Tab-separated table of C-alpha atoms in Angstrom:
chain	number	residue	atom	x	y	z
G	213	MET	CA	129.821	91.663	54.968
G	214	ARG	CA	128.663	95.112	55.845
G	215	SER	CA	128.828	96.414	59.425
G	216	ILE	CA	126.546	98.893	61.146
G	217	PRO	CA	128.251	101.787	62.891
G	218	LEU	CA	127.737	101.773	66.680
G	219	PHE	CA	126.067	105.181	66.676
G	220	ALA	CA	123.298	103.780	64.415
G	221	ILE	CA	122.172	100.983	66.795
G	222	PRO	CA	120.050	103.219	69.083
G	223	LEU	CA	118.405	104.701	65.982
G	224	LEU	CA	117.558	101.251	64.642
G	225	LEU	CA	116.170	100.093	67.975
G	226	GLY	CA	114.024	103.214	68.197
G	227	ALA	CA	112.755	102.743	64.639
G	228	CYS	CA	111.836	99.109	65.341
G	229	GLY	CA	109.976	99.947	68.513
G	230	GLY	CA	112.865	99.150	70.837
G	231	PRO	CA	113.032	96.311	73.304
G	232	GLU	CA	109.728	94.961	74.601
G	233	VAL	CA	108.802	96.484	77.942
G	234	PRO	CA	106.701	94.246	80.218
G	235	GLN	CA	103.293	95.696	81.040
G	236	ASP	CA	102.054	96.045	84.614
G	237	THR	CA	99.753	93.249	85.725
G	238	PRO	CA	96.301	94.607	86.586
G	239	ALA	CA	95.139	94.190	90.172
G	240	THR	CA	92.877	91.239	90.914
G	241	THR	CA	89.227	91.967	91.415
G	242	GLN	CA	86.832	90.403	93.846
G	243	GLY	CA	85.407	87.144	92.545
G	244	GLU	CA	88.451	86.213	90.435
G	245	GLN	CA	91.228	85.438	92.891
G	246	PRO	CA	91.629	85.864	96.628
G	247	LEU	CA	92.736	89.389	97.456
G	248	THR	CA	94.204	88.111	100.760
G	249	THR	CA	94.370	84.802	102.589
G	250	LEU	CA	91.115	83.633	104.157
G	251	THR	CA	91.283	83.982	107.951
G	252	VAL	CA	88.919	83.395	110.827
G	253	THR	CA	89.174	84.876	114.305
G	254	ILE	CA	87.254	84.197	117.499
G	255	ASN	CA	86.933	87.580	119.190
G	256	ALA	CA	85.853	86.245	122.573
G	257	CYS	CA	83.734	83.734	124.427
G	258	THR	CA	81.723	85.169	127.305
G	259	ILE	CA	80.138	83.172	130.119
G	260	GLN	CA	76.675	83.677	131.675
G	261	GLY	CA	74.434	81.578	133.868
G	262	PHE	CA	74.455	79.757	137.164
G	263	GLY	CA	75.273	76.128	137.867
G	264	ARG	CA	75.936	74.895	134.358
G	265	PRO	CA	77.341	77.963	132.587
G	266	ASN	CA	76.272	79.106	129.133
G	267	PHE	CA	78.683	80.809	126.743
G	268	THR	CA	78.470	82.958	123.641
G	269	CYS	CA	81.375	83.101	121.185
G	270	GLU	CA	81.778	85.551	118.316
G	271	GLY	CA	83.721	84.712	115.144
G	272	VAL	CA	84.792	86.954	112.278
G	273	ILE	CA	85.702	85.937	108.722
G	274	SER	CA	88.022	88.061	106.561
G	275	GLY	CA	90.059	87.840	103.368
G	276	GLY	CA	89.615	85.120	100.801
G	277	THR	CA	87.010	85.503	98.072
G	278	PRO	CA	83.581	86.505	99.373
G	279	PRO	CA	80.835	85.552	99.595
G	280	TYR	CA	81.553	83.113	102.398
G	281	THR	CA	79.606	79.980	101.623
G	282	PHE	CA	79.990	78.033	104.863
G	283	PHE	CA	80.826	78.503	108.516
G	284	ASN	CA	80.626	76.126	111.447
G	285	TRP	CA	81.248	75.994	115.191
G	286	THR	CA	82.439	72.845	116.960
G	287	GLY	CA	82.686	72.168	120.679
G	288	VAL	CA	86.093	70.491	120.911
G	289	SER	CA	86.517	70.058	124.666
G	290	ASN	CA	84.062	70.749	127.506
G	291	ALA	CA	81.863	72.733	125.100
G	292	THR	CA	78.525	71.784	123.591
G	293	ILE	CA	77.316	74.075	120.809
G	294	LEU	CA	73.549	74.614	121.084
G	295	THR	CA	72.879	77.271	118.423
G	296	ILE	CA	74.792	78.950	115.589
G	297	MET	CA	73.633	82.387	114.467
G	298	PRO	CA	74.859	84.217	111.355
G	299	MET	CA	75.133	87.903	112.230
G	300	GLY	CA	75.975	89.188	108.746
G	301	PRO	CA	78.061	88.133	105.770
G	302	ALA	CA	81.295	87.815	107.806
G	303	LEU	CA	80.209	87.459	111.447
G	304	SER	CA	78.856	84.488	113.362
G	305	ARG	CA	77.926	83.707	116.951
G	306	ALA	CA	77.590	80.400	118.729
G	307	ASN	CA	75.829	79.691	122.007
G	308	GLY	CA	76.626	76.672	124.088
G	309	ARG	CA	77.213	75.107	127.489
G	310	CYS	CA	80.284	74.026	129.393
G	311	THR	CA	81.043	72.430	132.761
G	312	ALA	CA	81.969	74.990	135.442
G	313	GLY	CA	85.539	74.911	136.712
G	314	LEU	CA	87.002	73.303	133.577
G	315	GLN	CA	88.676	74.792	130.532
G	316	ALA	CA	86.575	74.784	127.352
G	317	GLN	CA	87.678	74.740	123.721
G	318	VAL	CA	85.674	75.764	120.645
G	319	GLN	CA	86.603	75.734	116.973
G	320	PHE	CA	85.374	78.079	114.219
G	321	THR	CA	85.683	77.122	110.528
G	322	ALA	CA	84.720	79.083	107.408
G	323	MET	CA	84.859	78.546	103.627
G	324	ASP	CA	84.928	81.148	100.869
G	325	SER	CA	83.408	80.959	97.379
G	326	THR	CA	86.550	79.298	95.937
G	327	GLY	CA	86.467	76.464	98.481
G	328	ALA	CA	89.365	77.750	100.598
G	329	THR	CA	88.884	77.020	104.309
G	330	ALA	CA	90.280	78.476	107.505
G	331	THR	CA	89.953	77.205	111.077
G	332	THR	CA	90.841	78.587	114.483
G	333	ASP	CA	90.422	77.379	118.075
G	334	LEU	CA	89.930	79.253	121.332
G	335	PHE	CA	90.422	77.964	124.873
G	336	PHE	CA	88.587	79.741	127.691
G	337	PRO	CA	87.870	79.071	131.371
G	338	CYS	CA	84.325	77.932	132.039
G	339	THR	CA	83.640	79.936	135.199
G	340	VAL	CA	80.741	82.094	136.313
């Protein structure tokens, strides 16, 4: 059996292309995979009106894989949603009513183009 001198091993590896070096994975592009986790945020709910107060809540969608295919507002406690208004591709407003002197709770849900959903709730005092 013939042996290879130790000084020849680096030369052989170089001649054969050397060990395989893993290539960098390219960054994901929009439409293939989520760039970040889908999140929804309710910026604020403001109260107007006399007697039976009216409120307006603003929700923002971010992350996930746009376009966002669905969003919804729900009155969870002491909140009745009357209208939902899309304000752009990632912004929504809801108008509703609540009973004065009680705490209200609303919920905002959105879905991205891959079917991922995110939900958040906000409690606010229903006072004028």
